[in-house]
Short mmCIF file of C-alpha atoms and ligand atoms in Angstrom, two decimals:
data_model
loop_
_atom_site.label_atom_id
_atom_site.label_comp_id
_atom_site.label_asym_id
_atom_site.label_seq_id
_atom_site.Cartn_x
_atom_site.Cartn_y
_atom_site.Cartn_z
CA MET A 1345 -94.01 -50.28 43.76
CA PHE A 1346 -94.97 -53.83 45.11
CA SER A 1347 -95.65 -54.08 48.75
CA ASN A 1348 -94.02 -56.68 51.15
CA GLU A 1349 -96.36 -59.01 52.68
CA SER A 1350 -95.97 -61.44 55.75
CA ILE A 1351 -98.13 -64.13 57.12
CA GLU A 1352 -97.64 -66.11 60.14
CA LEU A 1353 -98.44 -70.05 59.94
CA THR A 1354 -97.97 -73.22 61.83
CA ILE A 1355 -95.76 -76.24 60.96
CA ASN A 1356 -96.53 -79.16 63.64
CA LYS A 1357 -98.02 -76.47 65.61
CA ASN A 1358 -94.68 -74.47 65.83
CA PRO A 1359 -94.72 -70.63 64.34
CA VAL A 1360 -93.23 -70.18 60.98
CA LYS A 1361 -93.37 -66.64 59.49
CA ILE A 1362 -93.00 -65.91 55.69
CA HIS A 1363 -92.43 -62.82 54.19
CA ALA A 1364 -92.39 -61.74 50.47
CA ILE A 1365 -90.11 -59.03 49.88
CA SER A 1366 -90.07 -56.96 46.50
CA THR A 1367 -86.34 -56.30 45.66
CA GLY A 1368 -87.31 -53.97 42.67
CA SER A 1369 -89.02 -53.94 39.54
CA VAL A 1370 -88.15 -55.31 36.23
CA ALA A 1371 -89.95 -55.33 32.68
CA VAL A 1372 -88.82 -57.46 30.04
CA LYS A 1373 -89.89 -57.44 26.20
CA THR A 1374 -93.36 -59.04 25.83
CA LYS A 1375 -92.03 -61.99 23.67
CA PHE A 1376 -89.38 -62.82 26.05
CA SER A 1377 -92.31 -63.30 28.87
CA GLU A 1378 -94.64 -64.97 26.49
CA SER A 1379 -94.28 -66.78 23.10
CA LYS A 1380 -94.70 -70.24 21.36
CA LYS A 1381 -91.14 -70.38 20.02
CA THR A 1382 -87.88 -71.09 22.23
CA GLY A 1383 -83.89 -70.85 21.15
CA VAL A 1384 -82.62 -68.60 18.33
CA LEU A 1385 -86.18 -68.14 16.81
CA ALA A 1386 -87.43 -66.61 20.20
CA LYS A 1387 -84.47 -64.55 20.64
CA LEU A 1388 -84.90 -62.94 17.03
CA ASP A 1389 -88.46 -61.80 17.98
CA PHE A 1390 -87.07 -60.56 21.73
CA ILE A 1391 -84.55 -58.27 19.41
CA PHE A 1392 -87.26 -57.07 17.35
CA ASP A 1393 -90.16 -56.96 19.79
CA LYS A 1394 -90.67 -52.95 20.58
CA LYS A 1395 -93.06 -53.48 23.50
CA PHE A 1396 -92.09 -53.97 27.13
CA THR A 1397 -94.49 -55.84 29.74
CA GLU A 1398 -95.85 -54.03 32.90
CA TRP A 1399 -93.55 -53.87 35.66
CA MET A 1400 -93.02 -56.86 37.52
CA PRO A 1401 -91.84 -57.57 41.29
CA ILE A 1402 -88.89 -59.38 42.04
CA TRP A 1403 -89.73 -61.38 44.85
CA VAL A 1404 -87.52 -62.73 47.68
CA TRP A 1405 -88.94 -65.53 49.83
CA VAL A 1406 -88.02 -65.60 53.63
CA ILE A 1407 -88.79 -68.44 55.74
CA GLU A 1408 -88.61 -68.24 59.75
CA HIS A 1409 -88.67 -71.81 60.38
CA PRO A 1410 -88.34 -73.80 63.21
CA GLU A 1411 -85.10 -75.20 61.97
CA GLY A 1412 -83.70 -71.65 60.98
CA ILE A 1413 -84.04 -68.52 58.63
CA PHE A 1414 -84.23 -69.77 54.88
CA LEU A 1415 -84.11 -67.44 51.76
CA ILE A 1416 -85.20 -68.41 48.39
CA ASP A 1417 -83.56 -66.54 45.78
CA THR A 1418 -81.70 -63.26 46.48
CA GLY A 1419 -83.03 -60.59 44.09
CA GLU A 1420 -81.68 -58.06 41.99
CA ASN A 1421 -79.15 -54.93 43.15
CA SER A 1422 -79.44 -51.44 42.15
CA ASN A 1423 -75.99 -51.69 40.34
CA ILE A 1424 -77.52 -53.26 37.35
CA GLN A 1425 -79.04 -50.02 36.48
CA THR A 1426 -75.09 -48.54 35.64
CA PRO A 1427 -74.25 -48.67 31.90
CA GLY A 1428 -71.37 -51.15 32.31
CA TYR A 1429 -72.66 -53.89 34.33
CA PHE A 1430 -73.06 -56.64 31.55
CA LYS A 1431 -69.67 -55.58 30.12
CA SER A 1432 -67.79 -58.76 31.20
CA SER A 1433 -70.04 -60.93 29.62
CA GLY A 1434 -68.96 -59.96 26.18
CA VAL A 1435 -70.10 -57.29 23.69
CA PHE A 1436 -73.18 -59.25 22.38
CA ALA A 1437 -74.42 -60.21 25.84
CA ASN A 1438 -74.06 -56.84 27.18
CA TRP A 1439 -76.18 -55.11 24.19
CA LEU A 1440 -78.78 -57.94 24.70
CA ASN A 1441 -79.11 -57.71 28.36
CA ARG A 1442 -79.49 -53.93 28.09
CA ALA A 1443 -82.15 -53.98 25.08
CA MET A 1444 -84.20 -56.93 26.79
CA PHE A 1445 -84.56 -55.61 30.28
CA ARG A 1446 -85.70 -52.45 32.38
CA PHE A 1447 -85.30 -52.28 36.15
CA GLN A 1448 -86.44 -49.91 38.73
CA ILE A 1449 -84.31 -50.91 42.12
CA SER A 1450 -83.15 -48.72 44.99
CA ARG A 1451 -80.34 -49.50 47.05
CA GLU A 1452 -82.92 -49.50 49.91
CA GLN A 1453 -84.93 -52.37 48.02
CA GLU A 1454 -81.81 -54.63 48.34
CA ILE A 1455 -82.26 -57.75 50.43
CA ASP A 1456 -79.62 -56.90 52.95
CA LYS A 1457 -81.57 -53.64 53.97
CA GLN A 1458 -84.90 -55.25 53.84
CA LEU A 1459 -83.82 -58.23 55.94
CA LEU A 1460 -82.77 -55.52 58.59
CA LYS A 1461 -86.13 -54.02 58.75
CA LEU A 1462 -87.40 -57.32 59.56
CA ASN A 1463 -84.57 -57.62 62.26
CA ILE A 1464 -82.47 -60.33 60.43
CA LYS A 1465 -78.88 -59.76 59.88
CA PRO A 1466 -77.84 -61.55 56.74
CA LYS A 1467 -75.34 -63.56 58.88
CA GLU A 1468 -78.45 -65.02 60.77
CA VAL A 1469 -79.63 -66.57 57.57
CA LYS A 1470 -78.73 -70.19 57.67
CA ALA A 1471 -79.20 -70.95 54.16
CA VAL A 1472 -79.90 -69.54 50.58
CA PHE A 1473 -81.68 -71.63 48.15
CA LEU A 1474 -81.25 -70.45 44.64
CA THR A 1475 -84.04 -71.71 42.27
CA HIS A 1476 -81.83 -71.06 39.27
CA LEU A 1477 -78.86 -68.89 38.53
CA HIS A 1478 -80.29 -66.03 36.38
CA LEU A 1479 -78.82 -62.49 37.34
CA ASP A 1480 -82.43 -61.48 39.03
CA HIS A 1481 -82.12 -64.14 41.66
CA ILE A 1482 -78.80 -64.24 42.32
CA ASP A 1483 -77.74 -60.33 42.26
CA GLY A 1484 -78.02 -60.01 45.84
CA LEU A 1485 -75.63 -62.66 46.63
CA LYS A 1486 -73.05 -60.09 47.27
CA HIS A 1487 -74.65 -59.68 50.93
CA PHE A 1488 -74.07 -63.41 51.90
CA PRO A 1489 -70.43 -64.17 51.49
CA GLU A 1490 -70.41 -66.24 54.41
CA THR A 1491 -73.93 -68.05 54.19
CA LYS A 1492 -74.51 -71.35 53.01
CA ILE A 1493 -75.86 -71.15 49.14
CA ILE A 1494 -77.46 -73.88 47.84
CA VAL A 1495 -77.92 -74.87 44.10
CA ASN A 1496 -79.08 -77.84 42.14
CA LYS A 1497 -75.85 -79.58 40.70
CA LEU A 1498 -77.64 -79.76 37.34
CA GLU A 1499 -78.15 -75.98 37.00
CA TRP A 1500 -74.68 -75.22 37.97
CA GLU A 1501 -73.30 -77.72 35.36
CA LYS A 1502 -75.73 -76.38 32.95
CA PRO A 1503 -75.65 -72.29 33.13
CA TYR A 1504 -77.50 -70.10 30.85
CA GLY A 1505 -75.40 -68.37 28.29
CA ASP A 1506 -72.56 -66.25 29.59
CA LEU A 1507 -74.09 -65.57 32.88
CA PRO A 1508 -70.98 -67.54 34.93
CA LYS A 1509 -68.85 -64.63 33.94
CA LEU A 1510 -71.12 -62.28 35.97
CA TYR A 1511 -71.24 -64.26 39.06
CA PRO A 1512 -69.33 -62.86 42.43
CA HIS A 1513 -65.83 -64.07 42.12
CA TRP A 1514 -65.92 -66.20 45.26
CA PHE A 1515 -69.29 -67.66 44.37
CA GLN A 1516 -68.93 -71.53 45.16
CA PRO A 1517 -72.47 -72.89 46.11
CA GLU A 1518 -72.82 -76.03 47.72
CA LEU A 1519 -74.42 -78.36 44.95
CA MET A 1520 -77.52 -80.46 45.53
CA GLU A 1521 -78.71 -83.64 43.95
CA LEU A 1522 -82.16 -83.85 43.91
CA ASN A 1523 -82.47 -87.58 43.71
CA GLU A 1524 -85.43 -88.73 45.95
CA GLN A 1525 -89.35 -89.07 45.11
CA TYR A 1526 -91.67 -86.74 46.50
CA GLU A 1527 -95.29 -87.21 44.94
CA CYS A 1528 -95.25 -86.73 41.39
CA PHE A 1529 -91.68 -85.32 41.53
CA ASP A 1530 -89.17 -88.13 40.83
CA ASN A 1531 -86.46 -85.57 41.56
CA ALA A 1532 -86.59 -84.00 44.82
CA CYS A 1533 -84.60 -83.36 47.87
CA PHE A 1534 -85.67 -82.89 51.49
CA LEU A 1535 -83.89 -79.78 53.13
CA THR A 1536 -84.92 -79.84 56.50
CA ILE A 1537 -84.86 -82.28 58.84
CA ALA A 1538 -88.63 -82.31 59.32
CA LYS A 1539 -89.00 -83.00 55.76
CA ASP A 1540 -91.30 -80.10 55.42
CA LEU A 1541 -89.08 -77.94 53.02
CA ILE A 1542 -88.65 -79.80 49.91
CA ALA A 1543 -86.38 -78.93 46.47
CA LEU A 1544 -88.47 -80.19 43.50
CA HIS A 1545 -87.11 -80.42 40.07
CA THR A 1546 -88.77 -77.93 37.61
CA PRO A 1547 -87.22 -77.93 34.20
CA GLY A 1548 -88.44 -76.00 31.30
CA HIS A 1549 -87.11 -72.18 32.18
CA THR A 1550 -83.44 -73.73 32.90
CA ASN A 1551 -82.44 -77.33 32.95
CA GLY A 1552 -81.76 -77.18 36.40
CA HIS A 1553 -84.39 -74.94 37.71
CA MET A 1554 -85.73 -75.76 41.14
CA SER A 1555 -89.21 -74.75 42.93
CA ILE A 1556 -89.40 -74.86 46.89
CA LEU A 1557 -92.25 -76.60 48.66
CA LEU A 1558 -93.28 -75.78 52.00
CA LYS A 1559 -95.58 -77.75 54.00
CA THR A 1560 -97.61 -76.01 56.59
CA ASP A 1561 -100.50 -77.00 58.89
CA ASN A 1562 -102.76 -74.91 56.96
CA CYS A 1563 -101.68 -75.47 53.41
CA HIS A 1564 -98.68 -76.32 51.10
CA ILE A 1565 -96.95 -73.42 49.48
CA LEU A 1566 -94.75 -73.39 46.30
CA PHE A 1567 -92.15 -70.94 45.78
CA ALA A 1568 -92.00 -71.35 41.84
CA GLY A 1569 -89.17 -69.25 40.68
CA ASP A 1570 -89.50 -68.80 37.06
CA VAL A 1571 -91.55 -71.76 36.33
CA CYS A 1572 -93.48 -69.32 34.55
CA TYR A 1573 -94.11 -65.26 35.12
CA ASN A 1574 -97.60 -65.55 36.17
CA GLN A 1575 -100.11 -68.03 37.90
CA ASN A 1576 -102.28 -67.33 34.94
CA GLN A 1577 -99.50 -68.67 32.33
CA LEU A 1578 -99.45 -71.96 34.44
CA LEU A 1579 -103.27 -72.15 33.88
CA THR A 1580 -103.58 -71.37 30.58
CA ASN A 1581 -100.74 -73.42 29.22
CA CYS A 1582 -98.57 -70.61 28.20
CA PHE A 1583 -94.92 -70.56 28.00
CA ALA A 1584 -92.17 -68.04 28.49
CA GLY A 1585 -90.20 -67.19 25.35
CA VAL A 1586 -86.80 -67.26 27.19
CA ASN A 1587 -87.47 -71.12 28.17
CA ILE A 1588 -85.10 -73.65 27.17
CA SER A 1589 -87.50 -76.11 26.57
CA HIS A 1590 -91.33 -75.66 26.70
CA ILE A 1591 -91.81 -79.59 26.65
CA LYS A 1592 -90.00 -79.54 29.79
CA ALA A 1593 -92.13 -76.76 31.04
CA GLY A 1594 -95.19 -78.29 29.90
CA ASN A 1595 -94.05 -81.65 32.01
CA THR A 1596 -93.59 -79.34 34.85
CA TYR A 1597 -96.64 -77.55 34.68
CA LYS A 1598 -98.25 -81.18 34.85
CA ARG A 1599 -96.73 -81.95 37.87
CA ILE A 1600 -97.61 -78.67 39.92
CA LYS A 1601 -101.24 -79.07 38.69
CA SER A 1602 -101.16 -82.51 40.10
CA LEU A 1603 -99.69 -81.33 43.47
CA ALA A 1604 -102.51 -79.00 43.19
CA LYS A 1605 -105.15 -81.35 42.88
CA PHE A 1606 -104.36 -83.10 45.84
CA ASN A 1607 -103.13 -80.40 48.18
CA LYS A 1608 -104.26 -77.00 48.91
CA LEU A 1609 -101.49 -75.23 47.17
CA VAL A 1610 -100.68 -71.66 47.27
CA PHE A 1611 -98.35 -71.13 43.81
CA LEU A 1612 -95.69 -68.09 44.17
CA PRO A 1613 -93.79 -67.42 40.80
CA SER A 1614 -90.88 -64.87 41.45
CA HIS A 1615 -92.29 -62.32 39.08
CA ASP A 1616 -95.97 -62.63 39.87
CA ARG A 1617 -97.73 -59.20 40.69
CA GLU A 1618 -100.24 -60.94 42.66
CA ALA A 1619 -98.06 -63.40 44.36
CA GLY A 1620 -97.69 -61.43 47.75
CA LYS A 1621 -101.41 -60.76 47.97
CA ARG A 1622 -102.08 -64.56 47.43
CA LEU A 1623 -99.67 -65.37 50.06
CA LYS A 1624 -101.29 -63.01 52.60
CA GLU A 1625 -104.76 -64.29 51.73
CA LEU A 1626 -103.36 -67.93 51.41
CA VAL A 1627 -105.30 -68.23 47.75
CA THR A 1628 -104.86 -71.50 46.79
CA LEU A 1629 -104.58 -73.11 43.29
CA LYS A 1630 -107.83 -74.04 41.56
CA ILE A 1631 -107.64 -76.94 39.05
CA ILE A 1632 -110.99 -78.13 37.36
ZN1 LIG B 2516 -85.12 -66.58 35.11
#
């Protein structure tokens, strides 16, 4: 439904390829995707909300970087459509997850098959960075049992609800502490020797949510995970009902806007229908 996009840029005059890979589509309750409430009050709204959003992509970002091939998130897998998928998370969580989300994912859309179409074997991926530990970002992990998986330590220590019960049994990621400064971000971590790929702590959606910034010769690109569901939410200061904290999300918005004020910044949330197109055309975030 959403077409993949690719672009070739340079970093210090070395080529870097970036791919937007759509691993299927998701629709959520409208109040889940946008609400002034959080916590239990927001949850009640999701339950009684009868409307779903339009279909949204589940982007995985692939960076063919001079220092190796990096993945940001792993997308969803087609098994999520089988009725018993959430059972091990408990009766209530199983019912809630089934009621909250709709998925359209084929086996061909899973990340392993799509990497092969780019002539990349999953084993060739140097590292996977997970923006956060929600299922639609980690359910492609089963294709990377031998790959280095990197997670913000804070996200691992404060997971969302019962989701750890659904992680692959072998999943023990490398935990990263974001304790460096980068521009207006007090919690950052440089991921490459060239310091051109940077993890930024962007809490709000979850406590330990991180976004990944790539600095190219042309512009900066922010792979923003679920900071918001689309760029318009950032520009209009609207928040997702599923957020842990709108106050933290608001502070994250301010920092991203500050980054965009002083740098040409392409902003790419994981479920933004326009994100692939913005990557291809390098449409930057305009802050007035
Ligand atoms: Zn999420």
